[in-house]
Amino acid sequence: VSPVASVKPTSIRVRMYNVGFGDCFLLTFRYPGGTERHMLIDYGTNAKAKGGLALDDLGLKIAADTGGKLAAVVLSHRHRDHIGGFDPDIGGTSIKGLQPDVVLRPWTEEPGVEESGDPAFKLRRDLATALRSAEDLASDLERAAGSDDRRSLRGRIGAFAARQLKNRHAVELLHELSEGGRGRYLSAGEDPGTSDALPGVRITVLGPPLPDVWPAIRRQRADDDEFWLRMRDTLPAALALNGAAGDDEPGAPAANVDVRIGPEAWLVDKLRREGLHSTLRVVLTLDKALNNTSLILLIEAAGRRLLFPGDAQIENWSYSLSGPGSSERLTRKLAALDLYKVGHHGSRNATPKLGLLPLWLRPGAKRVPVAMLSTLEGQYDEAYPVPAQNLVDRLLQPPLRLINTDTFPTDARVFADVEL
Amino acid sequence: MLEFITDLGEGEPVPSRTHRFTVVAQDPSVHVSNADPRVLTSVVDIPSERYLPGPRGGRFHVVDVDAVSGRVMSQSAMEDRTVPSVDAVARAAATGVFDAAARAQNVYVVAARTLSIFEKALGRRIPWSFPGHQLYLVPAAMQDAQAFYDPETNAILFGSFGGSADGTGRSYTSLSYDIVAHETTHAILDGMRHRFTEPGLPDQAAFHEALADIVALLSVFSMAEVPRRLLDREGAGSFMPDSLVSMESLQNNALFGLAEELGAADDEHGGDALRRSVTMEPGTAWKSDPFYREPHKLGEVLVACVARTLLQIWSGRLAKLHQQGWPISTQLAAEEGAKSAAHLLDMCIRAIDYTPPIEFQFEDFVDAIIAADKEVAPDDARGYRDTLIAVFASFGIEDPPDTRHDVRTPEGRLDYSALHLDELKNDPDEVFRFIWENAKPLEIDTTYYLAVERVEPARRVGPDGFVIYETAASYVQLLNGTVADLARLAEEQGEELVIPAGLDRTTALQIQGGGALIFDEFGRAKFHQRKSIFDWLRQSNRLAYLVDRGRKNTLGAYGFSEGAADAARFRLLHEPADVAAESW
């Protein structure tokens, strides 16, 4: 029985499951008369929390928590730590059984977007195509690295590359769930078309912006297919070559390099290590580009405001905070949030320091959001600590409040449960 | 080994102090004029030396290695390009094919010219920041539209980008004059002021970027071919139209055009920045704009000041010629521009000795330029100093009244009785002794750690033809404690160290200070440019900035050298400003 359009939720319950380094949120909208509607936002992990729930078991828990039905599934972007659970061999089958009414994904996920012939969409096509090439590069690199042991540089490259893989089975399941007009492929400003599935819930899409509207999103080679193809020509081979000796310590014999002992050999040896570092940076660039495809959703219901930005980086945020998507009205709303899902597991580039914090900390603010952080320290990469300690420290200072999965006890049953 | 023979003399070859080479004046996409499709090149002189394959000379060593795969050009291929049996760039310009030999020569000669501009201005050799004498130059290190100085590998790595798979149409940053000069300047400044990458106020890191851009801009401009082309792109006239003489039109036509072209080759840094600098209008709005809290963007303000000063000097010189009523030849106007640029560049470089070695702020730069220039050219007949002071002031950067002290006429006389002249000119221990004995008149607190780090000679030739000998010494002061300890110390001195809200008072903090002392040819101190370690307002600002940006080391302490890998020190400078501003 579908509630009439005038029906509105009276309260919201937010569960943050402890998936470790990943995201999995269940939003429950309660309607008058005791009915509930559920929205799942992301379902994946890169590293399970100690004692935390395994993803496949979590699928069963979600099924139980939703009472067998999902109104909406949101995939913020396709990184493993957000999508992994949708693999039918993991938790996808459980989710499929919940028959979601709508599936919200960023515009880059629309099947065939990279083949669209419309010249007006060239920039979108370029970006989507480049992202696919970048993912191909990641899978080549993962294979060439042959290790994800983060004690070596090669392993760090391998671990990073593994997180960029296509997650084909999970994507296929989401495609299947999207059939019959249930799929939404969204960009900033677009109506998500969720009013039937979630009556009385207003969802505003703040990101990702389209590349033709907001060039910042194309920064750092994000849409430079040539670049990724060229990297694919050189990097995996070089990684295999340089990593052949099995370690990347100075003094390790350089494979297959014909250079006489002397100052040139010294430089070549140093650069070999530098080369591995720059490969790591290239994979980071790719990570960032994919993060920037994240949906940023402002969800308003029951007099509450929730902000879920996925892993959006500054270039994505800026469209709505200071670019064409910004407005005084939006600023007022962002200044009065009830819940903020901390972007990108607390990394240093995903919670705008000037764009958001001053809004929340302005004198006389009536509402201050509770921040929810789903993360696991020491899992990202040693050179780029996530979560950033500064950010965590700041969010812990009153009047802000922080709920951080990383501080949860080692008990698979524990999850954060917030009533709004 | 090849003997190099100059073409200066008739008959008997004369051994020369310089070698003459062709370089790409901007980059290979810039042509002589719209009518002449040859690549714009310039012939420059660099100090003569013996070359080994690479080329490899006394200070630079070109190694053509692909940094990603570690593949090196074969030794025999490198033998072939032992300079200068053939001027590879001249040959490339004639054929239009810039091969590996042309890249190797171009990168070598531009780097060597940049170093020689510094050495000429300062009258001495300048060491690298790392032990060793030869900086590696890698002309095609990676496939990326960037180049960077990497003190960890003692190298500058140049990337290449674009073009098709077989390599045709590729752009090489090693063929862009400004990029090579920019990165070489990072290496040179790191050798002169290695503490400018320490955690400090944003000005300090900004100065690295700013000076690199200033040297790039002015050294490109000081090759007369460059302004010549900017004034006459069609390659048509030999006289300058009157309409071009004004400062505005020089800005719009010459300088802005150049900034656009320099930017085109390097989208990651440099490009946009230079364009913004050249068009930045005087004002002080940048001081309250949070984006200008970021070193990368902040540097643009200093570049803007210098670019505007160049325009004023140049247009002033042209106006003088114009007053005489004759039409000005384009060549002459270009040469005036090149001379103005070279002169201004000299002024900027000479100033470095007069800057404090630590805790640098923008005001110190204008102060240092003026002080250094006054010593060389006391008269300032052309009013360059006044122009410069006015331009910097128009951007809100003013000579601070109380940091530099003329110590020639101090109230308490300086005591040299326990010192020796020769030692004072080159021995840090002797300079320390000088400070120790004269702590009171110099107003230096010697209670805490103080170390003299550099004592270096400087020789400059003034416009009157006489040589000015100076000795430039620099010292640093460091003091470690908890935030609470240091706040208490400030209180004891009747001042306050402002502790940022939320900062744990047991957090470890290092405060820094230091100064530069300039001695004249008789070993008498002339100037003392200092950043007192007990300037608590500055220390409060620095602490607030470091805490705000989260610049602490792995132990959670603020203000110490972060122990970041050397390479990272410079890469951090290149983060886009908006990203840096929004980051934690």
mmCIF file with all atom_site columns, N, CA and C in Angstrom, chain B residues 428-478:
data_model
loop_
_atom_site.group_PDB
_atom_site.id
_atom_site.type_symbol
_atom_site.label_atom_id
_atom_site.label_alt_id
_atom_site.label_comp_id
_atom_site.label_asym_id
_atom_site.label_entity_id
_atom_site.label_seq_id
_atom_site.pdbx_PDB_ins_code
_atom_site.Cartn_x
_atom_site.Cartn_y
_atom_site.Cartn_z
_atom_site.occupancy
_atom_site.B_iso_or_equiv
_atom_site.pdbx_formal_charge
_atom_site.auth_seq_id
_atom_site.auth_comp_id
_atom_site.auth_asym_id
_atom_site.auth_atom_id
_atom_site.pdbx_PDB_model_num
ATOM 1   N N  . PRO B 1 428 ? 82.582 30.821 10.617  1.00 0.00 ? 428 PRO B N  1
ATOM 2   C CA . PRO B 1 428 ? 81.381 30.967 11.444  1.00 0.00 ? 428 PRO B CA 1
ATOM 3   C C  . PRO B 1 428 ? 81.702 31.129 12.933  1.00 0.00 ? 428 PRO B C  1
ATOM 4   N N  . ASP B 1 429 ? 82.752 30.463 13.409  1.00 0.00 ? 429 ASP B N  1
ATOM 5   C CA . ASP B 1 429 ? 83.101 30.599 14.828  1.00 0.00 ? 429 ASP B CA 1
ATOM 6   C C  . ASP B 1 429 ? 83.500 32.029 15.168  1.00 0.00 ? 429 ASP B C  1
ATOM 7   N N  . GLU B 1 430 ? 84.206 32.665 14.247  1.00 0.00 ? 430 GLU B N  1
ATOM 8   C CA . GLU B 1 430 ? 84.638 34.028 14.505  1.00 0.00 ? 430 GLU B CA 1
ATOM 9   C C  . GLU B 1 430 ? 83.438 34.992 14.477  1.00 0.00 ? 430 GLU B C  1
ATOM 10  N N  . VAL B 1 431 ? 82.525 34.728 13.559  1.00 0.00 ? 431 VAL B N  1
ATOM 11  C CA . VAL B 1 431 ? 81.335 35.582 13.504  1.00 0.00 ? 431 VAL B CA 1
ATOM 12  C C  . VAL B 1 431 ? 80.493 35.378 14.765  1.00 0.00 ? 431 VAL B C  1
ATOM 13  N N  . PHE B 1 432 ? 80.455 34.137 15.243  1.00 0.00 ? 432 PHE B N  1
ATOM 14  C CA . PHE B 1 432 ? 79.733 33.893 16.485  1.00 0.00 ? 432 PHE B CA 1
ATOM 15  C C  . PHE B 1 432 ? 80.382 34.681 17.624  1.00 0.00 ? 432 PHE B C  1
ATOM 16  N N  . ARG B 1 433 ? 81.708 34.662 17.621  1.00 0.00 ? 433 ARG B N  1
ATOM 17  C CA . ARG B 1 433 ? 82.435 35.413 18.654  1.00 0.00 ? 433 ARG B CA 1
ATOM 18  C C  . ARG B 1 433 ? 82.080 36.904 18.565  1.00 0.00 ? 433 ARG B C  1
ATOM 19  N N  . PHE B 1 434 ? 81.994 37.417 17.355  1.00 0.00 ? 434 PHE B N  1
ATOM 20  C CA . PHE B 1 434 ? 81.602 38.815 17.149  1.00 0.00 ? 434 PHE B CA 1
ATOM 21  C C  . PHE B 1 434 ? 80.227 39.087 17.765  1.00 0.00 ? 434 PHE B C  1
ATOM 22  N N  . ILE B 1 435 ? 79.295 38.156 17.509  1.00 0.00 ? 435 ILE B N  1
ATOM 23  C CA . ILE B 1 435 ? 77.946 38.317 18.072  1.00 0.00 ? 435 ILE B CA 1
ATOM 24  C C  . ILE B 1 435 ? 78.009 38.237 19.593  1.00 0.00 ? 435 ILE B C  1
ATOM 25  N N  . TRP B 1 436 ? 78.792 37.292 20.073  1.00 0.00 ? 436 TRP B N  1
ATOM 26  C CA . TRP B 1 436 ? 78.909 37.067 21.519  1.00 0.00 ? 436 TRP B CA 1
ATOM 27  C C  . TRP B 1 436 ? 79.421 38.328 22.217  1.00 0.00 ? 436 TRP B C  1
ATOM 28  N N  . GLU B 1 437 ? 80.466 38.907 21.647  1.00 0.00 ? 437 GLU B N  1
ATOM 29  C CA . GLU B 1 437 ? 81.084 40.076 22.268  1.00 0.00 ? 437 GLU B CA 1
ATOM 30  C C  . GLU B 1 437 ? 80.197 41.321 22.155  1.00 0.00 ? 437 GLU B C  1
ATOM 31  N N  . ASN B 1 438 ? 79.350 41.335 21.105  1.00 0.00 ? 438 ASN B N  1
ATOM 32  C CA . ASN B 1 438 ? 78.572 42.538 20.835  1.00 0.00 ? 438 ASN B CA 1
ATOM 33  C C  . ASN B 1 438 ? 77.066 42.318 20.989  1.00 0.00 ? 438 ASN B C  1
ATOM 34  N N  . ALA B 1 439 ? 76.740 41.322 21.772  1.00 0.00 ? 439 ALA B N  1
ATOM 35  C CA . ALA B 1 439 ? 75.323 40.958 21.894  1.00 0.00 ? 439 ALA B CA 1
ATOM 36  C C  . ALA B 1 439 ? 74.461 42.153 22.285  1.00 0.00 ? 439 ALA B C  1
ATOM 37  N N  . LYS B 1 440 ? 74.996 42.974 23.170  1.00 0.00 ? 440 LYS B N  1
ATOM 38  C CA . LYS B 1 440 ? 74.192 44.081 23.673  1.00 0.00 ? 440 LYS B CA 1
ATOM 39  C C  . LYS B 1 440 ? 73.902 45.137 22.597  1.00 0.00 ? 440 LYS B C  1
ATOM 40  N N  . PRO B 1 441 ? 74.951 45.721 21.985  1.00 0.00 ? 441 PRO B N  1
ATOM 41  C CA . PRO B 1 441 ? 74.629 46.715 20.940  1.00 0.00 ? 441 PRO B CA 1
ATOM 42  C C  . PRO B 1 441 ? 73.853 46.124 19.764  1.00 0.00 ? 441 PRO B C  1
ATOM 43  N N  . LEU B 1 442 ? 74.053 44.841 19.483  1.00 0.00 ? 442 LEU B N  1
ATOM 44  C CA . LEU B 1 442 ? 73.322 44.226 18.368  1.00 0.00 ? 442 LEU B CA 1
ATOM 45  C C  . LEU B 1 442 ? 71.907 43.810 18.788  1.00 0.00 ? 442 LEU B C  1
ATOM 46  N N  . GLU B 1 443 ? 71.646 43.898 20.089  1.00 0.00 ? 443 GLU B N  1
ATOM 47  C CA . GLU B 1 443 ? 70.348 43.493 20.632  1.00 0.00 ? 443 GLU B CA 1
ATOM 48  C C  . GLU B 1 443 ? 70.004 42.050 20.271  1.00 0.00 ? 443 GLU B C  1
ATOM 49  N N  . ILE B 1 444 ? 70.988 41.172 20.473  1.00 0.00 ? 444 ILE B N  1
ATOM 50  C CA . ILE B 1 444 ? 70.740 39.746 20.251  1.00 0.00 ? 444 ILE B CA 1
ATOM 51  C C  . ILE B 1 444 ? 70.809 39.057 21.605  1.00 0.00 ? 444 ILE B C  1
ATOM 52  N N  . ASP B 1 445 ? 69.765 38.283 21.904  1.00 0.00 ? 445 ASP B N  1
ATOM 53  C CA . ASP B 1 445 ? 69.758 37.538 23.154  1.00 0.00 ? 445 ASP B CA 1
ATOM 54  C C  . ASP B 1 445 ? 70.555 36.248 22.946  1.00 0.00 ? 445 ASP B C  1
ATOM 55  N N  . THR B 1 446 ? 71.662 36.102 23.678  1.00 0.00 ? 446 THR B N  1
ATOM 56  C CA . THR B 1 446 ? 72.502 34.915 23.487  1.00 0.00 ? 446 THR B CA 1
ATOM 57  C C  . THR B 1 446 ? 72.295 33.880 24.585  1.00 0.00 ? 446 THR B C  1
ATOM 58  N N  . THR B 1 447 ? 71.186 34.006 25.316  1.00 0.00 ? 447 THR B N  1
ATOM 59  C CA . THR B 1 447 ? 70.907 33.029 26.375  1.00 0.00 ? 447 THR B CA 1
ATOM 60  C C  . THR B 1 447 ? 70.645 31.646 25.787  1.00 0.00 ? 447 THR B C  1
ATOM 61  N N  . TYR B 1 448 ? 70.001 31.622 24.611  1.00 0.00 ? 448 TYR B N  1
ATOM 62  C CA . TYR B 1 448 ? 69.557 30.349 24.054  1.00 0.00 ? 448 TYR B CA 1
ATOM 63  C C  . TYR B 1 448 ? 70.378 29.990 22.827  1.00 0.00 ? 448 TYR B C  1
ATOM 64  N N  . TYR B 1 449 ? 70.063 28.842 22.266  1.00 0.00 ? 449 TYR B N  1
ATOM 65  C CA . TYR B 1 449 ? 70.840 28.321 21.139  1.00 0.00 ? 449 TYR B CA 1
ATOM 66  C C  . TYR B 1 449 ? 70.889 29.326 19.983  1.00 0.00 ? 449 TYR B C  1
ATOM 67  N N  . LEU B 1 450 ? 72.098 29.590 19.533  1.00 0.00 ? 450 LEU B N  1
ATOM 68  C CA . LEU B 1 450 ? 72.299 30.481 18.391  1.00 0.00 ? 450 LEU B CA 1
ATOM 69  C C  . LEU B 1 450 ? 73.447 29.903 17.582  1.00 0.00 ? 450 LEU B C  1
ATOM 70  N N  . ALA B 1 451 ? 73.280 29.799 16.293  1.00 0.00 ? 451 ALA B N  1
ATOM 71  C CA . ALA B 1 451 ? 74.357 29.243 15.468  1.00 0.00 ? 451 ALA B CA 1
ATOM 72  C C  . ALA B 1 451 ? 74.541 30.075 14.218  1.00 0.00 ? 451 ALA B C  1
ATOM 73  N N  . VAL B 1 452 ? 75.798 30.387 13.936  1.00 0.00 ? 452 VAL B N  1
ATOM 74  C CA . VAL B 1 452 ? 76.119 31.053 12.676  1.00 0.00 ? 452 VAL B CA 1
ATOM 75  C C  . VAL B 1 452 ? 76.232 29.960 11.626  1.00 0.00 ? 452 VAL B C  1
ATOM 76  N N  . GLU B 1 453 ? 75.413 30.028 10.602  1.00 0.00 ? 453 GLU B N  1
ATOM 77  C CA . GLU B 1 453 ? 75.375 28.923 9.637   1.00 0.00 ? 453 GLU B CA 1
ATOM 78  C C  . GLU B 1 453 ? 76.173 29.216 8.373   1.00 0.00 ? 453 GLU B C  1
ATOM 79  N N  . ARG B 1 454 ? 76.232 30.472 7.967   1.00 0.00 ? 454 ARG B N  1
ATOM 80  C CA . ARG B 1 454 ? 76.911 30.778 6.708   1.00 0.00 ? 454 ARG B CA 1
ATOM 81  C C  . ARG B 1 454 ? 77.757 32.027 6.870   1.00 0.00 ? 454 ARG B C  1
ATOM 82  N N  . VAL B 1 455 ? 78.940 31.996 6.323   1.00 0.00 ? 455 VAL B N  1
ATOM 83  C CA . VAL B 1 455 ? 79.733 33.218 6.188   1.00 0.00 ? 455 VAL B CA 1
ATOM 84  C C  . VAL B 1 455 ? 80.251 33.204 4.760   1.00 0.00 ? 455 VAL B C  1
ATOM 85  N N  . GLU B 1 456 ? 79.812 34.157 3.967   1.00 0.00 ? 456 GLU B N  1
ATOM 86  C CA . GLU B 1 456 ? 80.143 34.100 2.550   1.00 0.00 ? 456 GLU B CA 1
ATOM 87  C C  . GLU B 1 456 ? 80.559 35.462 2.023   1.00 0.00 ? 456 GLU B C  1
ATOM 88  N N  . PRO B 1 457 ? 81.528 35.464 1.129   1.00 0.00 ? 457 PRO B N  1
ATOM 89  C CA . PRO B 1 457 ? 81.941 36.726 0.531   1.00 0.00 ? 457 PRO B CA 1
ATOM 90  C C  . PRO B 1 457 ? 80.953 37.137 -0.564  1.00 0.00 ? 457 PRO B C  1
ATOM 91  N N  . ALA B 1 458 ? 80.832 38.422 -0.784  1.00 0.00 ? 458 ALA B N  1
ATOM 92  C CA . ALA B 1 458 ? 80.029 38.896 -1.911  1.00 0.00 ? 458 ALA B CA 1
ATOM 93  C C  . ALA B 1 458 ? 80.781 40.057 -2.549  1.00 0.00 ? 458 ALA B C  1
ATOM 94  N N  . ARG B 1 459 ? 80.850 40.046 -3.848  1.00 0.00 ? 459 ARG B N  1
ATOM 95  C CA . ARG B 1 459 ? 81.531 41.126 -4.569  1.00 0.00 ? 459 ARG B CA 1
ATOM 96  C C  . ARG B 1 459 ? 80.596 41.674 -5.632  1.00 0.00 ? 459 ARG B C  1
ATOM 97  N N  . ARG B 1 460 ? 80.410 42.957 -5.638  1.00 0.00 ? 460 ARG B N  1
ATOM 98  C CA . ARG B 1 460 ? 79.556 43.572 -6.656  1.00 0.00 ? 460 ARG B CA 1
ATOM 99  C C  . ARG B 1 460 ? 80.272 44.761 -7.252  1.00 0.00 ? 460 ARG B C  1
ATOM 100 N N  . VAL B 1 461 ? 79.995 44.980 -8.537  1.00 0.00 ? 461 VAL B N  1
ATOM 101 C CA . VAL B 1 461 ? 80.575 46.147 -9.179  1.00 0.00 ? 461 VAL B CA 1
ATOM 102 C C  . VAL B 1 461 ? 79.518 47.233 -9.252  1.00 0.00 ? 461 VAL B C  1
ATOM 103 N N  . GLY B 1 462 ? 79.823 48.384 -8.687  1.00 0.00 ? 462 GLY B N  1
ATOM 104 C CA . GLY B 1 462 ? 78.872 49.484 -8.709  1.00 0.00 ? 462 GLY B CA 1
ATOM 105 C C  . GLY B 1 462 ? 78.927 50.230 -10.029 1.00 0.00 ? 462 GLY B C  1
ATOM 106 N N  . PRO B 1 463 ? 77.955 51.110 -10.257 1.00 0.00 ? 463 PRO B N  1
ATOM 107 C CA . PRO B 1 463 ? 77.938 51.879 -11.507 1.00 0.00 ? 463 PRO B CA 1
ATOM 108 C C  . PRO B 1 463 ? 79.180 52.762 -11.661 1.00 0.00 ? 463 PRO B C  1
ATOM 109 N N  . ASP B 1 464 ? 79.853 53.077 -10.557 1.00 0.00 ? 464 ASP B N  1
ATOM 110 C CA . ASP B 1 464 ? 81.061 53.894 -10.654 1.00 0.00 ? 464 ASP B CA 1
ATOM 111 C C  . ASP B 1 464 ? 82.282 53.062 -11.003 1.00 0.00 ? 464 ASP B C  1
ATOM 112 N N  . GLY B 1 465 ? 82.084 51.767 -11.184 1.00 0.00 ? 465 GLY B N  1
ATOM 113 C CA . GLY B 1 465 ? 83.192 50.927 -11.600 1.00 0.00 ? 465 GLY B CA 1
ATOM 114 C C  . GLY B 1 465 ? 83.983 50.314 -10.468 1.00 0.00 ? 465 GLY B C  1
ATOM 115 N N  . PHE B 1 466 ? 83.716 50.738 -9.251  1.00 0.00 ? 466 PHE B N  1
ATOM 116 C CA . PHE B 1 466 ? 84.460 50.169 -8.127  1.00 0.00 ? 466 PHE B CA 1
ATOM 117 C C  . PHE B 1 466 ? 83.776 48.911 -7.607  1.00 0.00 ? 466 PHE B C  1
ATOM 118 N N  . VAL B 1 467 ? 84.619 48.031 -7.061  1.00 0.00 ? 467 VAL B N  1
ATOM 119 C CA . VAL B 1 467 ? 84.085 46.778 -6.557  1.00 0.00 ? 467 VAL B CA 1
ATOM 120 C C  . VAL B 1 467 ? 83.720 46.929 -5.086  1.00 0.00 ? 467 VAL B C  1
ATOM 121 N N  . ILE B 1 468 ? 82.520 46.493 -4.755  1.00 0.00 ? 468 ILE B N  1
ATOM 122 C CA . ILE B 1 468 ? 82.095 46.502 -3.352  1.00 0.00 ? 468 ILE B CA 1
ATOM 123 C C  . ILE B 1 468 ? 82.344 45.109 -2.799  1.00 0.00 ? 468 ILE B C  1
ATOM 124 N N  . TYR B 1 469 ? 83.170 45.029 -1.790  1.00 0.00 ? 469 TYR B N  1
ATOM 125 C CA . TYR B 1 469 ? 83.386 43.735 -1.135  1.00 0.00 ? 469 TYR B CA 1
ATOM 126 C C  . TYR B 1 469 ? 82.534 43.690 0.119   1.00 0.00 ? 469 TYR B C  1
ATOM 127 N N  . GLU B 1 470 ? 81.857 42.600 0.313   1.00 0.00 ? 470 GLU B N  1
ATOM 128 C CA . GLU B 1 470 ? 81.101 42.443 1.538   1.00 0.00 ? 470 GLU B CA 1
ATOM 129 C C  . GLU B 1 470 ? 81.242 41.006 2.016   1.00 0.00 ? 470 GLU B C  1
ATOM 130 N N  . THR B 1 471 ? 80.952 40.807 3.278   1.00 0.00 ? 471 THR B N  1
ATOM 131 C CA . THR B 1 471 ? 80.830 39.451 3.787   1.00 0.00 ? 471 THR B CA 1
ATOM 132 C C  . THR B 1 471 ? 79.425 39.324 4.351   1.00 0.00 ? 471 THR B C  1
ATOM 133 N N  . ALA B 1 472 ? 78.718 38.296 3.865   1.00 0.00 ? 472 ALA B N  1
ATOM 134 C CA . ALA B 1 472 ? 77.348 38.093 4.332   1.00 0.00 ? 472 ALA B CA 1
ATOM 135 C C  . ALA B 1 472 ? 77.330 36.895 5.276   1.00 0.00 ? 472 ALA B C  1
ATOM 136 N N  . ALA B 1 473 ? 76.939 37.136 6.503   1.00 0.00 ? 473 ALA B N  1
ATOM 137 C CA . ALA B 1 473 ? 76.860 36.043 7.478   1.00 0.00 ? 473 ALA B CA 1
ATOM 138 C C  . ALA B 1 473 ? 75.415 35.897 7.924   1.00 0.00 ? 473 ALA B C  1
ATOM 139 N N  . SER B 1 474 ? 75.021 34.675 8.232   1.00 0.00 ? 474 SER B N  1
ATOM 140 C CA . SER B 1 474 ? 73.659 34.501 8.731   1.00 0.00 ? 474 SER B CA 1
ATOM 141 C C  . SER B 1 474 ? 73.671 33.571 9.935   1.00 0.00 ? 474 SER B C  1
ATOM 142 N N  . TYR B 1 475 ? 72.778 33.854 10.859  1.00 0.00 ? 475 TYR B N  1
ATOM 143 C CA . TYR B 1 475 ? 72.687 33.018 12.056  1.00 0.00 ? 475 TYR B CA 1
ATOM 144 C C  . TYR B 1 475 ? 71.231 32.690 12.335  1.00 0.00 ? 475 TYR B C  1
ATOM 145 N N  . VAL B 1 476 ? 71.035 31.590 13.048  1.00 0.00 ? 476 VAL B N  1
ATOM 146 C CA . VAL B 1 476 ? 69.676 31.218 13.446  1.00 0.00 ? 476 VAL B CA 1
ATOM 147 C C  . VAL B 1 476 ? 69.626 31.044 14.958  1.00 0.00 ? 476 VAL B C  1
ATOM 148 N N  . GLN B 1 477 ? 68.436 31.245 15.496  1.00 0.00 ? 477 GLN B N  1
ATOM 149 C CA . GLN B 1 477 ? 68.177 30.996 16.909  1.00 0.00 ? 477 GLN B CA 1
ATOM 150 C C  . GLN B 1 477 ? 67.019 30.018 16.975  1.00 0.00 ? 477 GLN B C  1
ATOM 151 N N  . LEU B 1 478 ? 67.160 28.985 17.782  1.00 0.00 ? 478 LEU B N  1
ATOM 152 C CA . LEU B 1 478 ? 66.105 27.989 17.926  1.00 0.00 ? 478 LEU B CA 1
ATOM 153 C C  . LEU B 1 478 ? 65.861 27.767 19.409  1.00 0.00 ? 478 LEU B C  1
#
